PDB file of C-alpha atoms in Angstrom:
ATOM      1  CA  MET S   1     130.600 219.108 358.551  1.00  0.00           C
ATOM      2  CA  GLY S   2     132.311 219.689 361.912  1.00  0.00           C
ATOM      3  CA  PHE S   3     136.009 220.202 362.316  1.00  0.00           C
ATOM      4  CA  SER S   4     138.534 222.252 364.265  1.00  0.00           C
ATOM      5  CA  TYR S   5     141.710 223.819 362.975  1.00  0.00           C
ATOM      6  CA  ASP S   6     144.943 225.410 364.139  1.00  0.00           C
ATOM      7  CA  SER S   7     146.883 227.965 362.134  1.00  0.00           C
ATOM      8  CA  THR S   8     150.643 228.289 362.453  1.00  0.00           C
ATOM      9  CA  PHE S   9     153.649 229.487 360.479  1.00  0.00           C
ATOM     10  CA  LEU S  10     156.775 227.648 359.378  1.00  0.00           C
ATOM     11  CA  THR S  11     159.968 229.676 358.924  1.00  0.00           C
ATOM     12  CA  THR S  12     162.139 228.814 355.928  1.00  0.00           C
ATOM     13  CA  LYS S  13     165.938 228.962 355.811  1.00  0.00           C
ATOM     14  CA  ASP S  14     165.760 232.435 354.251  1.00  0.00           C
ATOM     15  CA  GLY S  15     163.319 233.702 356.901  1.00  0.00           C
ATOM     16  CA  VAL S  16     160.065 233.520 354.932  1.00  0.00           C
ATOM     17  CA  LYS S  17     156.997 232.554 356.969  1.00  0.00           C
ATOM     18  CA  LEU S  18     154.635 229.978 355.440  1.00  0.00           C
ATOM     19  CA  ASN S  19     151.049 229.669 356.642  1.00  0.00           C
ATOM     20  CA  VAL S  20     149.954 226.155 357.631  1.00  0.00           C
ATOM     21  CA  TRP S  21     146.559 224.861 358.724  1.00  0.00           C
ATOM     22  CA  ARG S  22     146.071 221.656 360.722  1.00  0.00           C
ATOM     23  CA  ILE S  23     142.452 220.521 360.395  1.00  0.00           C
ATOM     24  CA  TYR S  24     141.074 217.721 362.553  1.00  0.00           C
ATOM     25  CA  SER S  25     138.035 216.284 364.284  1.00  0.00           C
ATOM     26  CA  LYS S  26     137.888 216.212 368.072  1.00  0.00           C
ATOM     27  CA  LYS S  27     135.954 212.940 367.839  1.00  0.00           C
ATOM     28  CA  PHE S  28     139.122 211.052 366.850  1.00  0.00           C
ATOM     29  CA  GLU S  29     141.943 211.130 369.399  1.00  0.00           C
ATOM     30  CA  THR S  30     144.263 209.278 366.996  1.00  0.00           C
ATOM     31  CA  PRO S  31     143.664 209.982 363.302  1.00  0.00           C
ATOM     32  CA  LYS S  32     143.771 207.126 360.808  1.00  0.00           C
ATOM     33  CA  ALA S  33     146.459 209.089 358.966  1.00  0.00           C
ATOM     34  CA  VAL S  34     147.733 212.617 358.453  1.00  0.00           C
ATOM     35  CA  ILE S  35     147.133 213.881 354.893  1.00  0.00           C
ATOM     36  CA  LEU S  36     149.386 216.662 353.607  1.00  0.00           C
ATOM     37  CA  GLN S  37     147.697 218.549 350.756  1.00  0.00           C
ATOM     38  CA  PHE S  38     149.669 220.306 348.019  1.00  0.00           C
ATOM     39  CA  HIS S  39     147.028 222.535 346.447  1.00  0.00           C
ATOM     40  CA  GLY S  40     146.651 223.771 342.875  1.00  0.00           C
ATOM     41  CA  ASN S  41     147.651 227.080 341.343  1.00  0.00           C
ATOM     42  CA  GLY S  42     144.512 229.216 341.543  1.00  0.00           C
ATOM     43  CA  GLN S  43     143.847 231.336 344.654  1.00  0.00           C
ATOM     44  CA  ASN S  44     145.218 229.858 347.907  1.00  0.00           C
ATOM     45  CA  MET S  45     144.616 227.067 350.404  1.00  0.00           C
ATOM     46  CA  SER S  46     141.385 228.659 351.692  1.00  0.00           C
ATOM     47  CA  ALA S  47     139.806 227.770 348.339  1.00  0.00           C
ATOM     48  CA  HIS S  48     141.388 224.324 347.988  1.00  0.00           C
ATOM     49  CA  PHE S  49     141.149 222.663 351.398  1.00  0.00           C
ATOM     50  CA  LEU S  50     137.403 222.098 350.872  1.00  0.00           C
ATOM     51  CA  SER S  51     138.127 219.387 348.307  1.00  0.00           C
ATOM     52  CA  LEU S  52     139.675 217.135 350.980  1.00  0.00           C
ATOM     53  CA  VAL S  53     138.333 218.423 354.298  1.00  0.00           C
ATOM     54  CA  TRP S  54     135.369 215.999 354.231  1.00  0.00           C
ATOM     55  CA  LEU S  55     137.895 213.257 355.045  1.00  0.00           C
ATOM     56  CA  VAL S  56     138.315 214.785 358.520  1.00  0.00           C
ATOM     57  CA  ASN S  57     134.849 213.512 359.476  1.00  0.00           C
ATOM     58  CA  HIS S  58     136.033 210.008 358.545  1.00  0.00           C
ATOM     59  CA  GLY S  59     138.957 210.055 360.950  1.00  0.00           C
ATOM     60  CA  TYR S  60     141.726 211.709 358.949  1.00  0.00           C
ATOM     61  CA  GLU S  61     143.720 214.807 359.841  1.00  0.00           C
ATOM     62  CA  LEU S  62     144.383 217.305 357.045  1.00  0.00           C
ATOM     63  CA  ILE S  63     147.394 219.604 356.832  1.00  0.00           C
ATOM     64  CA  VAL S  64     147.415 222.233 354.094  1.00  0.00           C
ATOM     65  CA  PHE S  65     149.879 225.041 353.503  1.00  0.00           C
ATOM     66  CA  ASP S  66     150.298 227.990 351.168  1.00  0.00           C
ATOM     67  CA  TYR S  67     153.357 228.272 348.972  1.00  0.00           C
ATOM     68  CA  ARG S  68     155.393 231.439 349.361  1.00  0.00           C
ATOM     69  CA  GLY S  69     153.580 234.333 347.742  1.00  0.00           C
ATOM     70  CA  TYR S  70     150.181 232.655 348.165  1.00  0.00           C
ATOM     71  CA  GLY S  71     147.568 233.635 350.745  1.00  0.00           C
ATOM     72  CA  ASP S  72     149.091 234.694 354.053  1.00  0.00           C
ATOM     73  CA  SER S  73     152.468 233.141 353.291  1.00  0.00           C
ATOM     74  CA  GLU S  74     155.236 235.685 352.830  1.00  0.00           C
ATOM     75  CA  GLY S  75     157.639 236.105 349.922  1.00  0.00           C
ATOM     76  CA  GLU S  76     157.294 235.910 346.175  1.00  0.00           C
ATOM     77  CA  PRO S  77     156.534 232.720 344.212  1.00  0.00           C
ATOM     78  CA  ASP S  78     159.756 231.108 342.990  1.00  0.00           C
ATOM     79  CA  PRO S  79     159.929 227.494 341.724  1.00  0.00           C
ATOM     80  CA  ASP S  80     163.253 226.610 343.354  1.00  0.00           C
ATOM     81  CA  ASP S  81     162.323 228.148 346.709  1.00  0.00           C
ATOM     82  CA  ILE S  82     158.915 226.488 346.651  1.00  0.00           C
ATOM     83  CA  LEU S  83     160.566 223.079 346.313  1.00  0.00           C
ATOM     84  CA  GLU S  84     162.661 223.712 349.421  1.00  0.00           C
ATOM     85  CA  ASP S  85     159.620 225.087 351.249  1.00  0.00           C
ATOM     86  CA  SER S  86     157.740 221.895 350.348  1.00  0.00           C
ATOM     87  CA  LYS S  87     160.304 219.763 352.139  1.00  0.00           C
ATOM     88  CA  LEU S  88     159.810 221.921 355.229  1.00  0.00           C
ATOM     89  CA  ALA S  89     156.061 221.235 355.029  1.00  0.00           C
ATOM     90  CA  LEU S  90     156.775 217.518 354.589  1.00  0.00           C
ATOM     91  CA  ASP S  91     158.980 217.573 357.697  1.00  0.00           C
ATOM     92  CA  PHE S  92     156.187 219.289 359.639  1.00  0.00           C
ATOM     93  CA  ALA S  93     153.525 216.800 358.507  1.00  0.00           C
ATOM     94  CA  LEU S  94     155.741 213.795 359.221  1.00  0.00           C
ATOM     95  CA  GLN S  95     156.449 215.047 362.740  1.00  0.00           C
ATOM     96  CA  GLU S  96     152.719 215.503 363.285  1.00  0.00           C
ATOM     97  CA  ALA S  97     152.092 211.928 362.126  1.00  0.00           C
ATOM     98  CA  ARG S  98     154.821 210.618 364.440  1.00  0.00           C
ATOM     99  CA  ASP S  99     153.479 212.620 367.375  1.00  0.00           C
ATOM    100  CA  LYS S 100     150.006 211.165 366.762  1.00  0.00           C
ATOM    101  CA  GLY S 101     151.339 207.639 366.285  1.00  0.00           C
ATOM    102  CA  THR S 102     149.901 207.387 362.791  1.00  0.00           C
ATOM    103  CA  LYS S 103     150.876 207.393 359.104  1.00  0.00           C
ATOM    104  CA  LEU S 104     151.540 210.071 356.472  1.00  0.00           C
ATOM    105  CA  ILE S 105     149.715 210.391 353.145  1.00  0.00           C
ATOM    106  CA  VAL S 106     150.621 213.072 350.589  1.00  0.00           C
ATOM    107  CA  TYR S 107     147.965 214.418 348.195  1.00  0.00           C
ATOM    108  CA  GLY S 108     149.024 216.651 345.286  1.00  0.00           C
ATOM    109  CA  GLN S 109     146.456 218.372 343.062  1.00  0.00           C
ATOM    110  CA  SER S 110     147.290 219.863 339.657  1.00  0.00           C
ATOM    111  CA  LEU S 111     150.304 222.200 340.138  1.00  0.00           C
ATOM    112  CA  GLY S 112     150.554 220.846 343.683  1.00  0.00           C
ATOM    113  CA  GLY S 113     151.033 217.364 342.275  1.00  0.00           C
ATOM    114  CA  ALA S 114     153.947 218.532 340.142  1.00  0.00           C
ATOM    115  CA  ILE S 115     155.542 220.332 343.101  1.00  0.00           C
ATOM    116  CA  ALA S 116     155.029 217.348 345.398  1.00  0.00           C
ATOM    117  CA  MET S 117     156.458 214.855 342.879  1.00  0.00           C
ATOM    118  CA  ARG S 118     159.657 216.841 342.545  1.00  0.00           C
ATOM    119  CA  ALA S 119     159.983 217.592 346.280  1.00  0.00           C
ATOM    120  CA  LEU S 120     159.237 214.031 347.397  1.00  0.00           C
ATOM    121  CA  SER S 121     161.642 212.405 344.948  1.00  0.00           C
ATOM    122  CA  ASP S 122     164.697 213.487 346.937  1.00  0.00           C
ATOM    123  CA  TRP S 123     163.159 214.117 350.357  1.00  0.00           C
ATOM    124  CA  LYS S 124     165.216 212.335 352.996  1.00  0.00           C
ATOM    125  CA  ASP S 125     162.203 210.657 354.634  1.00  0.00           C
ATOM    126  CA  LYS S 126     160.227 209.704 351.518  1.00  0.00           C
ATOM    127  CA  ASN S 127     160.008 206.065 352.645  1.00  0.00           C
ATOM    128  CA  GLU S 128     157.799 207.252 355.533  1.00  0.00           C
ATOM    129  CA  VAL S 129     155.003 208.135 353.076  1.00  0.00           C
ATOM    130  CA  VAL S 130     152.509 205.264 352.912  1.00  0.00           C
ATOM    131  CA  LEU S 131     150.578 206.656 349.916  1.00  0.00           C
ATOM    132  CA  PHE S 132     151.075 209.485 347.420  1.00  0.00           C
ATOM    133  CA  CYS S 133     147.970 210.574 345.474  1.00  0.00           C
ATOM    134  CA  ILE S 134     148.627 212.569 342.296  1.00  0.00           C
ATOM    135  CA  ASP S 135     145.398 214.152 341.075  1.00  0.00           C
ATOM    136  CA  GLY S 136     145.038 215.972 337.751  1.00  0.00           C
ATOM    137  CA  SER S 137     148.749 216.729 337.492  1.00  0.00           C
ATOM    138  CA  PHE S 138     151.453 216.756 334.813  1.00  0.00           C
ATOM    139  CA  PRO S 139     155.121 215.836 334.250  1.00  0.00           C
ATOM    140  CA  SER S 140     156.264 218.950 332.326  1.00  0.00           C
ATOM    141  CA  TYR S 141     155.490 222.653 332.802  1.00  0.00           C
ATOM    142  CA  ARG S 142     156.434 223.436 329.213  1.00  0.00           C
ATOM    143  CA  GLU S 143     154.296 220.665 327.734  1.00  0.00           C
ATOM    144  CA  VAL S 144     151.208 221.472 329.781  1.00  0.00           C
ATOM    145  CA  ALA S 145     151.543 225.152 328.809  1.00  0.00           C
ATOM    146  CA  LYS S 146     151.757 224.168 325.154  1.00  0.00           C
ATOM    147  CA  GLN S 147     148.708 221.910 325.405  1.00  0.00           C
ATOM    148  CA  THR S 148     146.669 224.607 327.128  1.00  0.00           C
ATOM    149  CA  MET S 149     147.573 227.326 324.632  1.00  0.00           C
ATOM    150  CA  ASN S 150     146.960 225.037 321.664  1.00  0.00           C
ATOM    151  CA  TYR S 151     143.520 224.292 323.107  1.00  0.00           C
ATOM    152  CA  VAL S 152     142.683 227.971 323.719  1.00  0.00           C
ATOM    153  CA  LEU S 153     144.288 229.382 320.563  1.00  0.00           C
ATOM    154  CA  PHE S 154     145.897 227.253 317.825  1.00  0.00           C
ATOM    155  CA  PRO S 155     149.106 225.173 317.593  1.00  0.00           C
ATOM    156  CA  PRO S 156     151.643 227.660 316.146  1.00  0.00           C
ATOM    157  CA  VAL S 157     150.928 230.219 318.879  1.00  0.00           C
ATOM    158  CA  GLY S 158     150.798 227.568 321.588  1.00  0.00           C
ATOM    159  CA  ASN S 159     154.119 226.060 320.575  1.00  0.00           C
ATOM    160  CA  LEU S 160     155.806 229.469 320.652  1.00  0.00           C
ATOM    161  CA  PHE S 161     154.203 230.440 323.950  1.00  0.00           C
ATOM    162  CA  ALA S 162     155.393 227.222 325.614  1.00  0.00           C
ATOM    163  CA  TRP S 163     159.044 228.274 325.270  1.00  0.00           C
ATOM    164  CA  LEU S 164     158.404 230.989 327.846  1.00  0.00           C
ATOM    165  CA  PHE S 165     158.151 228.166 330.419  1.00  0.00           C
ATOM    166  CA  HIS S 166     161.219 226.286 331.599  1.00  0.00           C
ATOM    167  CA  ASP S 167     161.340 222.662 332.679  1.00  0.00           C
ATOM    168  CA  ARG S 168     164.145 223.060 335.232  1.00  0.00           C
ATOM    169  CA  THR S 169     161.838 222.265 338.142  1.00  0.00           C
ATOM    170  CA  SER S 170     159.454 219.966 336.267  1.00  0.00           C
ATOM    171  CA  PRO S 171     158.996 216.562 337.896  1.00  0.00           C
ATOM    172  CA  ARG S 172     159.366 214.475 334.721  1.00  0.00           C
ATOM    173  CA  ASP S 173     162.880 213.211 335.412  1.00  0.00           C
ATOM    174  CA  SER S 174     162.139 212.692 339.106  1.00  0.00           C
ATOM    175  CA  ILE S 175     159.009 210.539 338.851  1.00  0.00           C
ATOM    176  CA  ALA S 176     160.861 207.222 338.679  1.00  0.00           C
ATOM    177  CA  LYS S 177     162.724 208.176 341.867  1.00  0.00           C
ATOM    178  CA  LEU S 178     159.468 208.223 343.856  1.00  0.00           C
ATOM    179  CA  SER S 179     159.571 204.446 344.119  1.00  0.00           C
ATOM    180  CA  PRO S 180     158.989 202.643 346.482  1.00  0.00           C
ATOM    181  CA  ILE S 181     156.265 205.104 347.620  1.00  0.00           C
ATOM    182  CA  PRO S 182     152.888 203.582 346.615  1.00  0.00           C
ATOM    183  CA  LEU S 183     151.323 205.876 344.002  1.00  0.00           C
ATOM    184  CA  LEU S 184     147.669 206.481 343.177  1.00  0.00           C
ATOM    185  CA  ILE S 185     147.496 208.525 339.981  1.00  0.00           C
ATOM    186  CA  ILE S 186     144.053 210.038 339.342  1.00  0.00           C
ATOM    187  CA  HIS S 187     142.859 211.910 336.271  1.00  0.00           C
ATOM    188  CA  GLY S 188     139.527 212.932 334.749  1.00  0.00           C
ATOM    189  CA  THR S 189     138.988 211.898 331.143  1.00  0.00           C
ATOM    190  CA  GLU S 190     137.356 215.257 330.310  1.00  0.00           C
ATOM    191  CA  ASP S 191     139.931 217.484 332.028  1.00  0.00           C
ATOM    192  CA  THR S 192     140.407 220.574 329.826  1.00  0.00           C
ATOM    193  CA  VAL S 193     142.868 222.302 332.177  1.00  0.00           C
ATOM    194  CA  VAL S 194     145.458 219.520 332.467  1.00  0.00           C
ATOM    195  CA  PHE S 195     144.616 217.010 329.782  1.00  0.00           C
ATOM    196  CA  PHE S 196     144.098 213.325 330.538  1.00  0.00           C
ATOM    197  CA  GLU S 197     147.232 212.243 328.654  1.00  0.00           C
ATOM    198  CA  ASN S 198     149.353 213.945 331.341  1.00  0.00           C
ATOM    199  CA  GLY S 199     148.122 211.498 333.964  1.00  0.00           C
ATOM    200  CA  LYS S 200     148.904 208.571 331.664  1.00  0.00           C
ATOM    201  CA  GLN S 201     152.408 209.949 331.101  1.00  0.00           C
ATOM    202  CA  ILE S 202     153.012 210.178 334.867  1.00  0.00           C
ATOM    203  CA  PHE S 203     151.859 206.589 335.234  1.00  0.00           C
ATOM    204  CA  GLY S 204     154.187 205.445 332.453  1.00  0.00           C
ATOM    205  CA  LEU S 205     157.191 207.172 334.035  1.00  0.00           C
ATOM    206  CA  ALA S 206     156.476 205.932 337.564  1.00  0.00           C
ATOM    207  CA  GLY S 207     157.950 202.831 339.144  1.00  0.00           C
ATOM    208  CA  GLU S 208     156.024 200.249 341.127  1.00  0.00           C
ATOM    209  CA  PRO S 209     153.874 200.101 343.154  1.00  0.00           C
ATOM    210  CA  LYS S 210     151.398 202.239 341.237  1.00  0.00           C
ATOM    211  CA  VAL S 211     147.713 202.358 340.325  1.00  0.00           C
ATOM    212  CA  PHE S 212     146.024 204.528 337.693  1.00  0.00           C
ATOM    213  CA  TRP S 213     142.491 205.677 338.480  1.00  0.00           C
ATOM    214  CA  GLU S 214     140.547 206.946 335.476  1.00  0.00           C
ATOM    215  CA  ILE S 215     137.666 209.227 336.411  1.00  0.00           C
ATOM    216  CA  ARG S 216     135.338 208.631 333.483  1.00  0.00           C
ATOM    217  CA  GLY S 217     133.706 211.946 332.515  1.00  0.00           C
ATOM    218  CA  GLY S 218     135.614 213.832 335.223  1.00  0.00           C
ATOM    219  CA  GLY S 219     136.941 217.355 334.738  1.00  0.00           C
ATOM    220  CA  HIS S 220     139.840 219.026 336.539  1.00  0.00           C
ATOM    221  CA  VAL S 221     140.135 217.716 340.134  1.00  0.00           C
ATOM    222  CA  ASP S 222     136.357 218.058 340.508  1.00  0.00           C
ATOM    223  CA  TRP S 223     135.364 214.461 341.179  1.00  0.00           C
ATOM    224  CA  MET S 224     134.972 214.309 344.984  1.00  0.00           C
ATOM    225  CA  ASN S 225     131.977 216.638 345.441  1.00  0.00           C
ATOM    226  CA  LEU S 226     132.720 217.031 349.169  1.00  0.00           C
ATOM    227  CA  GLY S 227     132.680 213.266 349.618  1.00  0.00           C
ATOM    228  CA  ARG S 228     129.242 212.773 348.080  1.00  0.00           C
ATOM    229  CA  SER S 229     130.223 211.295 344.710  1.00  0.00           C
ATOM    230  CA  LYS S 230     130.560 207.572 344.014  1.00  0.00           C
ATOM    231  CA  PHE S 231     134.254 208.075 343.249  1.00  0.00           C
ATOM    232  CA  ALA S 232     134.760 209.786 346.619  1.00  0.00           C
ATOM    233  CA  LYS S 233     133.129 206.879 348.448  1.00  0.00           C
ATOM    234  CA  ASP S 234     135.352 204.455 346.522  1.00  0.00           C
ATOM    235  CA  PHE S 235     138.374 206.581 347.403  1.00  0.00           C
ATOM    236  CA  LEU S 236     137.526 206.411 351.102  1.00  0.00           C
ATOM    237  CA  VAL S 237     137.275 202.608 350.888  1.00  0.00           C
ATOM    238  CA  LEU S 238     140.645 202.519 349.138  1.00  0.00           C
ATOM    239  CA  LEU S 239     142.260 204.662 351.854  1.00  0.00           C
ATOM    240  CA  ASN S 240     140.855 202.561 354.655  1.00  0.00           C
ATOM    241  CA  ARG S 241     141.962 199.324 353.016  1.00  0.00           C
ATOM    242  CA  HIS S 242     145.415 200.709 352.314  1.00  0.00           C
ATOM    243  CA  LEU S 243     146.040 201.642 355.931  1.00  0.00           C
ATOM    244  CA  TYR S 244     144.893 198.418 357.566  1.00  0.00           C
TER     245      TYR S 244
END
């Protein structure tokens, strides 16, 4: 797998520097689209970019960034600040797409999907996004915490634990506002980190146009296998058809 990358930093309104990678193939002067990845909670972008980087060899450019407090990004994680930071990353990716004369796709995985849903819903240029993929994500922080704790422990403890999480920055009430961005909502049926019902709830709350993609037997955002799985090949066909 051959690709090149540039590393840069975006400066937020409060002076925090966010690390951004732009990953591309020199074989394609004009990418088919720029994909902005919102990664999941564990570790940082150096562990998550691998799930999508195989698309670079098929003519796509990938932009991935670390939230404040993650990786080489400065600051401390804060839900409200991260939402504002996300709009800065969206601005950066859109400008890159405009400079390259191509289109912008947003891909949110797990926690990244929740962050991206909320950030995109009131982003000033949301109509510039030609496709938003929401993979293994959830509409409510409190509910997903309760489900996880009930799975690990037992319901009374899980229900109590969930009240430690607030829903102030949850995307649930913002999902309908994503329209008219075309949505592809993806979820594994055997996901034991963010349960399958969360994906169905997102789909139910979303406006048109929308498609739900059930990954039969899939776990938590593990279905691409670096582009080698059948689902990944189908996803590539879907992307190519969507753009042309």
